[in-house]
PDB file of C-alpha atoms in Angstrom:
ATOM      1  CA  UNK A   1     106.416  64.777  90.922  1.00  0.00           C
ATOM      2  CA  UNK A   2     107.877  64.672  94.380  1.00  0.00           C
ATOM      3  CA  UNK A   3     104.993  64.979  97.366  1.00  0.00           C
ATOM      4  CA  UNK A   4     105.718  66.842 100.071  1.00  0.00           C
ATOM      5  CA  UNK A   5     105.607  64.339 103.204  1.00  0.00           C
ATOM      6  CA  UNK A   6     103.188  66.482 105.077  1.00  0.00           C
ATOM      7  CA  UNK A   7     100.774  66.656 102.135  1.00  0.00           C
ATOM      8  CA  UNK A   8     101.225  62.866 101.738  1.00  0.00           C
ATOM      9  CA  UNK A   9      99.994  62.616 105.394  1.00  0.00           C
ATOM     10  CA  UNK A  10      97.254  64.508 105.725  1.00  0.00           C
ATOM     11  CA  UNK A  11      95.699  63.545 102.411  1.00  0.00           C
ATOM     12  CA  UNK A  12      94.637  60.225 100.322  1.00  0.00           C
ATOM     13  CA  UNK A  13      94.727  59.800  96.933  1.00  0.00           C
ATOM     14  CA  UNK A  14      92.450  59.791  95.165  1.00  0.00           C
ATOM     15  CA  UNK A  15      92.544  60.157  91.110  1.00  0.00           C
ATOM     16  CA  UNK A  16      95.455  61.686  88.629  1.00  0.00           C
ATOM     17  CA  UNK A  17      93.240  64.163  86.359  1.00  0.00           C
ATOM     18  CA  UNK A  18      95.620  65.825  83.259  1.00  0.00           C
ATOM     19  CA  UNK A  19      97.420  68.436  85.261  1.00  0.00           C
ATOM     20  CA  UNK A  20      96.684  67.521  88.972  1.00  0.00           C
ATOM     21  CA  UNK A  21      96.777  64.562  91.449  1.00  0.00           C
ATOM     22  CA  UNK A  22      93.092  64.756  93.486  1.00  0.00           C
ATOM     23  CA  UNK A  23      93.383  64.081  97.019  1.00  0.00           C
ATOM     24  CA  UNK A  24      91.104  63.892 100.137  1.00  0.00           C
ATOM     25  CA  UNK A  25      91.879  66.282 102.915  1.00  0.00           C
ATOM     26  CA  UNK A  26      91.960  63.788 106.285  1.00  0.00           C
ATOM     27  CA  UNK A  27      90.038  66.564 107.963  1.00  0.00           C
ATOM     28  CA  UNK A  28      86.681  65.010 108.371  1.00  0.00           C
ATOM     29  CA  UNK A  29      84.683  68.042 109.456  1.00  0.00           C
ATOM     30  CA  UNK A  30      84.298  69.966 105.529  1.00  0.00           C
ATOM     31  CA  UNK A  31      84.092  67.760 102.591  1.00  0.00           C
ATOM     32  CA  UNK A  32      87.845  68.933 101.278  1.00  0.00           C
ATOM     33  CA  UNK A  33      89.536  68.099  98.697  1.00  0.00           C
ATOM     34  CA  UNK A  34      93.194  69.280  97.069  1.00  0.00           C
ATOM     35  CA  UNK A  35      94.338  69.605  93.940  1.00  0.00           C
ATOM     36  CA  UNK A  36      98.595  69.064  93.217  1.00  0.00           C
ATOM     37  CA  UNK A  37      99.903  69.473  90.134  1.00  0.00           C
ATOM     38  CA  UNK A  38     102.153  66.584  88.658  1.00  0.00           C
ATOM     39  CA  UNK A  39     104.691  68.810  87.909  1.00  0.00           C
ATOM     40  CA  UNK A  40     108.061  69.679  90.151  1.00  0.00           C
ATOM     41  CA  UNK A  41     109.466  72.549  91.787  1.00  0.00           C
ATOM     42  CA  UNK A  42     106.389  74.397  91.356  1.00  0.00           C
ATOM     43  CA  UNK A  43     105.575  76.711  94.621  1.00  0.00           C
ATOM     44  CA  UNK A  44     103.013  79.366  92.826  1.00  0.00           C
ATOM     45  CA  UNK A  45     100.721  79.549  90.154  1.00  0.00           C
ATOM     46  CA  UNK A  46     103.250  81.606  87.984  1.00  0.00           C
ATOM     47  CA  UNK A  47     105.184  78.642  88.270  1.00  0.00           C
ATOM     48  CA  UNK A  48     103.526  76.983  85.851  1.00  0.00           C
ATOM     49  CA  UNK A  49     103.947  77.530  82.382  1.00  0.00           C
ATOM     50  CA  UNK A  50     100.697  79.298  80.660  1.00  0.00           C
ATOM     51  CA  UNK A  51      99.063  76.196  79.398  1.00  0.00           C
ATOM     52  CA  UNK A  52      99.147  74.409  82.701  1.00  0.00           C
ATOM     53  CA  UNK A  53      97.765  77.102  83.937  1.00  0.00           C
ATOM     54  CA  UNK A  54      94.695  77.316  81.975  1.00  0.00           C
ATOM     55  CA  UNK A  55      94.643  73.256  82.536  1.00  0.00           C
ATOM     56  CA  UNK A  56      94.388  74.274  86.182  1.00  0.00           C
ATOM     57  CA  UNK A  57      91.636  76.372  85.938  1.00  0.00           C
ATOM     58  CA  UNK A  58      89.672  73.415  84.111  1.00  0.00           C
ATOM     59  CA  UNK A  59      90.788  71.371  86.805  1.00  0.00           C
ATOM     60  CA  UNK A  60      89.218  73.720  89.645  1.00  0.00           C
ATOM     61  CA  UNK A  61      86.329  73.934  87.803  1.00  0.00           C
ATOM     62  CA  UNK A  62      85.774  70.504  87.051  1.00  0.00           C
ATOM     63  CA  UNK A  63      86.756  70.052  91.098  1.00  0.00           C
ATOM     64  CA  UNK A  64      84.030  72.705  91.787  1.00  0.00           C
ATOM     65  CA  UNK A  65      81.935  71.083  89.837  1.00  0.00           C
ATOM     66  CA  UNK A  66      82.567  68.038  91.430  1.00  0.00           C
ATOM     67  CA  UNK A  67      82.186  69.026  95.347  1.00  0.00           C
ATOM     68  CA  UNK A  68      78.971  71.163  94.444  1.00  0.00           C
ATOM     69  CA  UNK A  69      77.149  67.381  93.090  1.00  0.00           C
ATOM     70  CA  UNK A  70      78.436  65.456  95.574  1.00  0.00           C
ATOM     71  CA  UNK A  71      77.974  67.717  98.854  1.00  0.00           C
ATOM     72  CA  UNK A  72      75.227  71.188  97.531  1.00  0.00           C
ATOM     73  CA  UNK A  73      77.594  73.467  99.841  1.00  0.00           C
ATOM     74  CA  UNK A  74      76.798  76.647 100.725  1.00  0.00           C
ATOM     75  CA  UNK A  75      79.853  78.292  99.416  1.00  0.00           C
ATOM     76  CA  UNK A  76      82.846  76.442  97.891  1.00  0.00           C
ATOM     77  CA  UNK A  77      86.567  77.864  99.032  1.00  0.00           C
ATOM     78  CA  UNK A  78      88.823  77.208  96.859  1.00  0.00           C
ATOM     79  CA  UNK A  79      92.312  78.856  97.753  1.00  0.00           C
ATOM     80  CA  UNK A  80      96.093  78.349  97.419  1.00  0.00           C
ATOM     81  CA  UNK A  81      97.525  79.579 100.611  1.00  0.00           C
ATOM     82  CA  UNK A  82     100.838  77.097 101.072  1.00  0.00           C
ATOM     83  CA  UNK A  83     102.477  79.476 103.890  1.00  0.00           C
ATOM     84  CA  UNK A  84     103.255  75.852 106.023  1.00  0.00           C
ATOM     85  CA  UNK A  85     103.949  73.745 102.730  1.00  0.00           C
ATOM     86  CA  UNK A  86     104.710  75.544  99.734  1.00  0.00           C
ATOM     87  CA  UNK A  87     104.572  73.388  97.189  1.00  0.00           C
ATOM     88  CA  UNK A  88     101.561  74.256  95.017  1.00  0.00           C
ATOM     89  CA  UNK A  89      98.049  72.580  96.479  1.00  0.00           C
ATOM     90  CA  UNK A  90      94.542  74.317  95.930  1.00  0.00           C
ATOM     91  CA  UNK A  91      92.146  73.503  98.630  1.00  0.00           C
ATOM     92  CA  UNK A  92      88.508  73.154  97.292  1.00  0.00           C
ATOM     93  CA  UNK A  93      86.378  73.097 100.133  1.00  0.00           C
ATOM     94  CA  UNK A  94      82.646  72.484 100.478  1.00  0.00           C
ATOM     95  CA  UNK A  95      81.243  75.108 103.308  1.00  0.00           C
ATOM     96  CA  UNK A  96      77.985  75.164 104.813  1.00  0.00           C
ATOM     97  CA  UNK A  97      76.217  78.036 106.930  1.00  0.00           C
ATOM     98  CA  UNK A  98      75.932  75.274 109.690  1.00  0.00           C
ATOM     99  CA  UNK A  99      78.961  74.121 109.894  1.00  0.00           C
ATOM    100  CA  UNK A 100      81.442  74.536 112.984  1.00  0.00           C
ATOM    101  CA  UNK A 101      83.460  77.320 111.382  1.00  0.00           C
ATOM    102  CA  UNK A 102      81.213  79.126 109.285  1.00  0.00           C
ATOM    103  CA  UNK A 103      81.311  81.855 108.384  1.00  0.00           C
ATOM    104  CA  UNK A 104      85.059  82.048 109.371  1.00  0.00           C
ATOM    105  CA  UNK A 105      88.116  80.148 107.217  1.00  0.00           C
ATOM    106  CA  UNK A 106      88.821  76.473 107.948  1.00  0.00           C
ATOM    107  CA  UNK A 107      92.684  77.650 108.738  1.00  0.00           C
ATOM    108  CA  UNK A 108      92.674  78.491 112.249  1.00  0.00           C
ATOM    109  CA  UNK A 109      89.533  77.176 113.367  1.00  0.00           C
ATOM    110  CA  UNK A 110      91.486  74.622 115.121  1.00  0.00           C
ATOM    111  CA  UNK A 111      88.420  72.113 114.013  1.00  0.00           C
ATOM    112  CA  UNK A 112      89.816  68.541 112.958  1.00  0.00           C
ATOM    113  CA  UNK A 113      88.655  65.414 113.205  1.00  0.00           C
ATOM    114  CA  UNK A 114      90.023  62.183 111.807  1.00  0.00           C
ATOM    115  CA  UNK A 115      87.739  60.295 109.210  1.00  0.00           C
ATOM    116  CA  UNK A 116      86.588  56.399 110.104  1.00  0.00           C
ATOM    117  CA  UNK A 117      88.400  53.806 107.911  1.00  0.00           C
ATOM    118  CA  UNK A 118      85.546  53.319 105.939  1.00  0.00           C
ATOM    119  CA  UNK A 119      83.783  56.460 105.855  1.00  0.00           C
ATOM    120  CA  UNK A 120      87.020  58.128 104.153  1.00  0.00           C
ATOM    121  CA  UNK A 121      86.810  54.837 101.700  1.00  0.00           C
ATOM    122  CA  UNK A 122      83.038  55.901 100.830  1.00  0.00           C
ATOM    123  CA  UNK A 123      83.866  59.117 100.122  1.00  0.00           C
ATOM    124  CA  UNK A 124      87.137  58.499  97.894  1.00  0.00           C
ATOM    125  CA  UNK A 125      84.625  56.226  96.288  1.00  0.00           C
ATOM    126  CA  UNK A 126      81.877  58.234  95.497  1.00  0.00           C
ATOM    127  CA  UNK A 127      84.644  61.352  94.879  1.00  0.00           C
ATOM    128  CA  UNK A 128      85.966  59.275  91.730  1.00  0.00           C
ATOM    129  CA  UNK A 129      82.756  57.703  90.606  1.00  0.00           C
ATOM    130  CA  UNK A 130      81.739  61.706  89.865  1.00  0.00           C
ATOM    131  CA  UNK A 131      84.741  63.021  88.966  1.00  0.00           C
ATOM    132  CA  UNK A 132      84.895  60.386  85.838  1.00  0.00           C
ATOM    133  CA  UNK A 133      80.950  60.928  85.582  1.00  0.00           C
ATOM    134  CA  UNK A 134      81.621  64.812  85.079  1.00  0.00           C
ATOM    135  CA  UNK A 135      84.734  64.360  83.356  1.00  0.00           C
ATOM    136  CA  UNK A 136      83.317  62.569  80.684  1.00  0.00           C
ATOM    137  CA  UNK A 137      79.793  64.573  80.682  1.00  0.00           C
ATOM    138  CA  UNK A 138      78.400  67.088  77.896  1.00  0.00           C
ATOM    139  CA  UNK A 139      78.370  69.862  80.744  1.00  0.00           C
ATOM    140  CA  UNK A 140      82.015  70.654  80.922  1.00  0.00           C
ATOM    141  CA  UNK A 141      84.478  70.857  78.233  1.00  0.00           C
TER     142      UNK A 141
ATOM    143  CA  UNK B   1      78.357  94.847  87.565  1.00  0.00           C
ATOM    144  CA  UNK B   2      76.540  96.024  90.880  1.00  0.00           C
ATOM    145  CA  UNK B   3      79.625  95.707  93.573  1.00  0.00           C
ATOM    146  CA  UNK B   4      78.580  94.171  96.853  1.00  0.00           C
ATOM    147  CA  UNK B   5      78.354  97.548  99.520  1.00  0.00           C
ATOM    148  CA  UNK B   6      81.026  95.446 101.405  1.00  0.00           C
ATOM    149  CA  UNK B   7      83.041  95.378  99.206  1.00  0.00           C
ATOM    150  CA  UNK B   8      82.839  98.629  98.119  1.00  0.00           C
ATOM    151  CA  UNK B   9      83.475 100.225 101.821  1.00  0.00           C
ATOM    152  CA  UNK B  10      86.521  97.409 102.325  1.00  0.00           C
ATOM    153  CA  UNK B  11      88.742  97.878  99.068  1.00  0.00           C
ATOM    154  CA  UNK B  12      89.608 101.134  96.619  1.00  0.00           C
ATOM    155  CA  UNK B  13      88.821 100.537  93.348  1.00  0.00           C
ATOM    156  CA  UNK B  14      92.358 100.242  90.807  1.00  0.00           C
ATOM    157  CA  UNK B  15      91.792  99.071  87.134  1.00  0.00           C
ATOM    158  CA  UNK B  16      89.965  97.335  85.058  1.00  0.00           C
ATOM    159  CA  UNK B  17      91.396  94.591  83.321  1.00  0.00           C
ATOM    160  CA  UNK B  18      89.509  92.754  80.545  1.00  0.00           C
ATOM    161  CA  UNK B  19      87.225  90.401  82.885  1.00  0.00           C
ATOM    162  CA  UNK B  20      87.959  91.843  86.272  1.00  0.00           C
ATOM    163  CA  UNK B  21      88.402  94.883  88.339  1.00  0.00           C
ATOM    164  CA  UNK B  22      91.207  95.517  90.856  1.00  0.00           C
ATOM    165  CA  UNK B  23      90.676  96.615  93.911  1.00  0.00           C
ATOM    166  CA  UNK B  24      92.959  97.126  96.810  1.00  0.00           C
ATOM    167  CA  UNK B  25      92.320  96.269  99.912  1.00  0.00           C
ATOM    168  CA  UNK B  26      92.157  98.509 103.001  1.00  0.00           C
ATOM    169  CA  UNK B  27      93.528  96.722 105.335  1.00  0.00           C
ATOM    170  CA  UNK B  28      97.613  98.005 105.401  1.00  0.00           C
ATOM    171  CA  UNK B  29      98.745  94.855 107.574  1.00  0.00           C
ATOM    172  CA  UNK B  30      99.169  92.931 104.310  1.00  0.00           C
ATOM    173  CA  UNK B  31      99.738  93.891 100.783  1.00  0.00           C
ATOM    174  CA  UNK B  32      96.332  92.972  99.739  1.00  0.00           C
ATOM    175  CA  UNK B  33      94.310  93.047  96.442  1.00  0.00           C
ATOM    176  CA  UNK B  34      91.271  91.979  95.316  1.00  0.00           C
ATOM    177  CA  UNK B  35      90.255  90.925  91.749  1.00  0.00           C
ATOM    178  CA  UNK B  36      86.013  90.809  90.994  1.00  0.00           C
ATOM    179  CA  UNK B  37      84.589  90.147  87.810  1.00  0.00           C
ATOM    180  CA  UNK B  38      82.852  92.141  86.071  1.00  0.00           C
ATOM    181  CA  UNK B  39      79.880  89.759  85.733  1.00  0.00           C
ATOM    182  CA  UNK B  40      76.512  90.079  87.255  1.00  0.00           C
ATOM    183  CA  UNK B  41      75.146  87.225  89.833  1.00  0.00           C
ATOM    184  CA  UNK B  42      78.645  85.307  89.673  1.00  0.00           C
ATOM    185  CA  UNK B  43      78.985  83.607  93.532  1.00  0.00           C
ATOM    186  CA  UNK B  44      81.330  80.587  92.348  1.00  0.00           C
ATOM    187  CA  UNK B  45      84.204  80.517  89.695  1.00  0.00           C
ATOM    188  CA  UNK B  46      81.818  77.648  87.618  1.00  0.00           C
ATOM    189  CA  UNK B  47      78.934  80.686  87.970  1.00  0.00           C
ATOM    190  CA  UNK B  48      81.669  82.377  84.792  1.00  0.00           C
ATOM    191  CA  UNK B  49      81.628  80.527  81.457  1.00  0.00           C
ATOM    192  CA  UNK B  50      84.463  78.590  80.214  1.00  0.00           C
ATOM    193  CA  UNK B  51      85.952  81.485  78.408  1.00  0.00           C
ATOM    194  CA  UNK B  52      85.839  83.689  81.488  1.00  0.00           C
ATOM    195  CA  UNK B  53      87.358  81.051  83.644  1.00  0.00           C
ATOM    196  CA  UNK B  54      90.133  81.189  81.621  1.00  0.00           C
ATOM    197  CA  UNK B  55      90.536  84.766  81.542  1.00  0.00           C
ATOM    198  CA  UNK B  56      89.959  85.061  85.319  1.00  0.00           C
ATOM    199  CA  UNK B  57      93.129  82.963  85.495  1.00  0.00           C
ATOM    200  CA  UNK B  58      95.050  84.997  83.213  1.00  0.00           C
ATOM    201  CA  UNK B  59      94.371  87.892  85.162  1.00  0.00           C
ATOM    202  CA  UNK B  60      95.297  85.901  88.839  1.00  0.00           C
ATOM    203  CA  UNK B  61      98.332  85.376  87.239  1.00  0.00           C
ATOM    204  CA  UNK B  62      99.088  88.975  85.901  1.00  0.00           C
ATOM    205  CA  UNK B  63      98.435  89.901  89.451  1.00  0.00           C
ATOM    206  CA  UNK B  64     100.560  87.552  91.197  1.00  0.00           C
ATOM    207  CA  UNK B  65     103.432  88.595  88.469  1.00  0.00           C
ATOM    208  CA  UNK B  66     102.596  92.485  89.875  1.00  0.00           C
ATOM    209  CA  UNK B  67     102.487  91.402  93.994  1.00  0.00           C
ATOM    210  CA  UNK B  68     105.624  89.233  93.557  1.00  0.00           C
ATOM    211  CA  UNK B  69     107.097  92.297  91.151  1.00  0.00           C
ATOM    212  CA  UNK B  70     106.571  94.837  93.879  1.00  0.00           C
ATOM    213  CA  UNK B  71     106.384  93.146  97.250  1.00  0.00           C
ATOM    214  CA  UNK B  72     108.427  90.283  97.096  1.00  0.00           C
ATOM    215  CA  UNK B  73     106.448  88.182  99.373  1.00  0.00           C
ATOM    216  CA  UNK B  74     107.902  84.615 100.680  1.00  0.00           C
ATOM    217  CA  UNK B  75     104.179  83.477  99.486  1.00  0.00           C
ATOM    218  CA  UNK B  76     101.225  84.665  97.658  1.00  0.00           C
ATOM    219  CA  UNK B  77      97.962  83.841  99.201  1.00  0.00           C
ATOM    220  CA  UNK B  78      95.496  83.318  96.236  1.00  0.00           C
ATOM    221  CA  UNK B  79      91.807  82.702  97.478  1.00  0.00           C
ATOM    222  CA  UNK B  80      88.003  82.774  96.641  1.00  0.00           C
ATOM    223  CA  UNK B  81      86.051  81.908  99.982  1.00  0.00           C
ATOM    224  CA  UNK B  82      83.029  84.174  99.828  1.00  0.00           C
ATOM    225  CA  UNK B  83      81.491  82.963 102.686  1.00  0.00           C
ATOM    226  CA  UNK B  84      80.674  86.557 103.726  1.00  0.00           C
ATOM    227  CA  UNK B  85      80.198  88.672 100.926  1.00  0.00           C
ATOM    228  CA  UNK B  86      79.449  85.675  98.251  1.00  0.00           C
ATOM    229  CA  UNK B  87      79.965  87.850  95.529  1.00  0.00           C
ATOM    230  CA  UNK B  88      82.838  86.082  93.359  1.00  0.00           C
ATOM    231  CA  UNK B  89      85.731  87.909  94.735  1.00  0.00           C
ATOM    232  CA  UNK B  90      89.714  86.384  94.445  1.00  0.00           C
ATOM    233  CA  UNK B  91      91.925  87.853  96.784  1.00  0.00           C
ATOM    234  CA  UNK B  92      95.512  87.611  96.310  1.00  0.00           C
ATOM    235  CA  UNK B  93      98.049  88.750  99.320  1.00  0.00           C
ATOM    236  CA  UNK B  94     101.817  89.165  99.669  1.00  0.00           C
ATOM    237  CA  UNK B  95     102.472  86.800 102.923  1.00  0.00           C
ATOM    238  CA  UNK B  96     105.873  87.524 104.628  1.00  0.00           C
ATOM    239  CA  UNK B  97     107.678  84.852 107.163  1.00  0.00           C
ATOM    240  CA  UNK B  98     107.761  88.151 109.253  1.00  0.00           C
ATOM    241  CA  UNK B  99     104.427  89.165 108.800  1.00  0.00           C
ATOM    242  CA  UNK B 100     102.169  89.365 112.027  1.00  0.00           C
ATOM    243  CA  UNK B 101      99.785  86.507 111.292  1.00  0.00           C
ATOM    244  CA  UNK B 102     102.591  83.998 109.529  1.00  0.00           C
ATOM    245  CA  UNK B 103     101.717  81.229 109.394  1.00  0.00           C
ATOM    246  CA  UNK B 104      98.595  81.527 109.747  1.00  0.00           C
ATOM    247  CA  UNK B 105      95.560  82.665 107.099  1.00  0.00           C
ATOM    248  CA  UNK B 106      94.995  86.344 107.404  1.00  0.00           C
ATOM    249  CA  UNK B 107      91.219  85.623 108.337  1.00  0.00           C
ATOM    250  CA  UNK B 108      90.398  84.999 111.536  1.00  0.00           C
ATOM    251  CA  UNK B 109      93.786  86.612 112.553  1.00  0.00           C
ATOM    252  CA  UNK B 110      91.950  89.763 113.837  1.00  0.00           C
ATOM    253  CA  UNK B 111      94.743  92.104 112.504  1.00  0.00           C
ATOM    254  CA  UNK B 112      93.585  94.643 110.788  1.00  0.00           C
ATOM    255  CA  UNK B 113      95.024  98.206 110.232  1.00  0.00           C
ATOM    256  CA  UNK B 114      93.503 101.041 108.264  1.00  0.00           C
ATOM    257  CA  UNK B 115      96.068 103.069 105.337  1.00  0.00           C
ATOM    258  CA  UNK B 116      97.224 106.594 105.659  1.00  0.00           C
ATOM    259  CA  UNK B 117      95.745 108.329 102.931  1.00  0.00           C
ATOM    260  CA  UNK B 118      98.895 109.307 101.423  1.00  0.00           C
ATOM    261  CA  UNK B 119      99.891 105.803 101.683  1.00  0.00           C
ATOM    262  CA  UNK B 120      96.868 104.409 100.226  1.00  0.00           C
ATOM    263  CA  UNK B 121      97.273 106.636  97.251  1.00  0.00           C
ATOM    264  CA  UNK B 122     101.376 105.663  96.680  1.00  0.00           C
ATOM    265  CA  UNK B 123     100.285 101.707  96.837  1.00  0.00           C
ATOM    266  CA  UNK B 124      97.423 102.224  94.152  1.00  0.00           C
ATOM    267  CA  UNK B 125      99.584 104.463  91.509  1.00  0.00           C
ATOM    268  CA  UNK B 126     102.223 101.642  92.151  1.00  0.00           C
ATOM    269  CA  UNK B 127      99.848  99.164  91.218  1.00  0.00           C
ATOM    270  CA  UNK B 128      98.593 100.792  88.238  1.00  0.00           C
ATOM    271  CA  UNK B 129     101.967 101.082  86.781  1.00  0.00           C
ATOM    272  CA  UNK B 130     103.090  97.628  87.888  1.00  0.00           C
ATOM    273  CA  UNK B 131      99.979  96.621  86.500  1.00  0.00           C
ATOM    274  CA  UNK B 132     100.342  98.690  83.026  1.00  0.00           C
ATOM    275  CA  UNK B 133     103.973  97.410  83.166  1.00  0.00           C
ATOM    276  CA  UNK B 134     103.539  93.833  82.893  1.00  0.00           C
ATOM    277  CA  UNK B 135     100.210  93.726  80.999  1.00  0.00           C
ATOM    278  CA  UNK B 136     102.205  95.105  77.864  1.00  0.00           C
ATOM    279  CA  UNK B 137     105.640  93.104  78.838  1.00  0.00           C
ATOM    280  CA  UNK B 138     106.730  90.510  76.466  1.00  0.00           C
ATOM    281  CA  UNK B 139     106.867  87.891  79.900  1.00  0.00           C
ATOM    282  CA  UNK B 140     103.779  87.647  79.578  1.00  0.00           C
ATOM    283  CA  UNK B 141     100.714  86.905  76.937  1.00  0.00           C
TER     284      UNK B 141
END
């Protein structure tokens, strides 16, 4: 799978899961991670065939699942909006009623803020530690 | 279900589908539906069990077949934020390079425009058939 160079940029990687590469959003100011599937020429959803599809829901789930342990958000918002860069991504974002931009959408908030070297390494960190955890637990299939 | 008041006085109700109903909603600037399970006390997409999750992305995908079948959008916006109403709610809107807000999300854009009635009524009878249309079609299972 090709990665669009903007996506490369303003992400990390951070795990391949069956479908999806797992990456962390360089936007320090919501826990926010994005799924991209490791597949190519894929734009929307229906792009995929029907079982990648269903291995994408598992994936958001498991994702959801993932940012809820990790961060207890408020809300999570998990959306596929790619009008700048359309190759498929789903954001999975943890919200809280105190952050900056609540209760409005990250995406024009014009909030941003660049993560320190090794805060962005602890979260990677603890991001895969719990993915695995969950990924191999009894709770999810 | 009980349907959040919000989002009964923002969207017209369309058809039911096996897990979800369809709902359009009423703001005209964007083609704009809404699907919500019908589920009680379901605020994430891990609130649904692992059937349902499954089903709930069968059905985004029957309804991004229908928005790309009758609006031909440049992008499909597919999103669960929930931040105001937390009520699980996936909205899924045809996005246009020429549309008012491009590229931007359409929340926070402040554009908002209500439907003519007669218009309303033409967009959810073209739904229903769209929706009738594909749910028997052989494209999809």
């Amino acid at each position: 799978m090709k990665l669009d160079p903007r996506l490369e940029v303003d992400s990390t990687f951070v795990t391949n899961l069956n479908l999806c590469q797992v990456r962390l959003h360089h936007n320090a100011v919501f826990p926010w991670t994005i799924l991209v599937p490791n597949r190519d020429d894929i734009i929307e959803i229906i792009d995929l065939n029907s079982a990648d599809q269903l291995l994408l829901m598992k994936e958001m789930s498991l994702m959801s699942e993932v940012m809820c342990h990790l961060y207890r958000p408020t809300k999570l918002n998990v959306a596929n909006l790619g009008n700048v860069v359309p190759q498929l991504h789903i954001h999975i974002i943890a919200r809280f009623s105190h952050d900056k931009a609540w209760p409005g959408s990250v995406w024009n908030s014009g909030l941003s803020e660049p993560y320190t070297l090794s805060s962005k390494e602890k979260n990677i960190a603890q991001l895969k530690t719990t993915i695995q955890m969950l990924n191999n637990g009894e709770s999810l299939d």
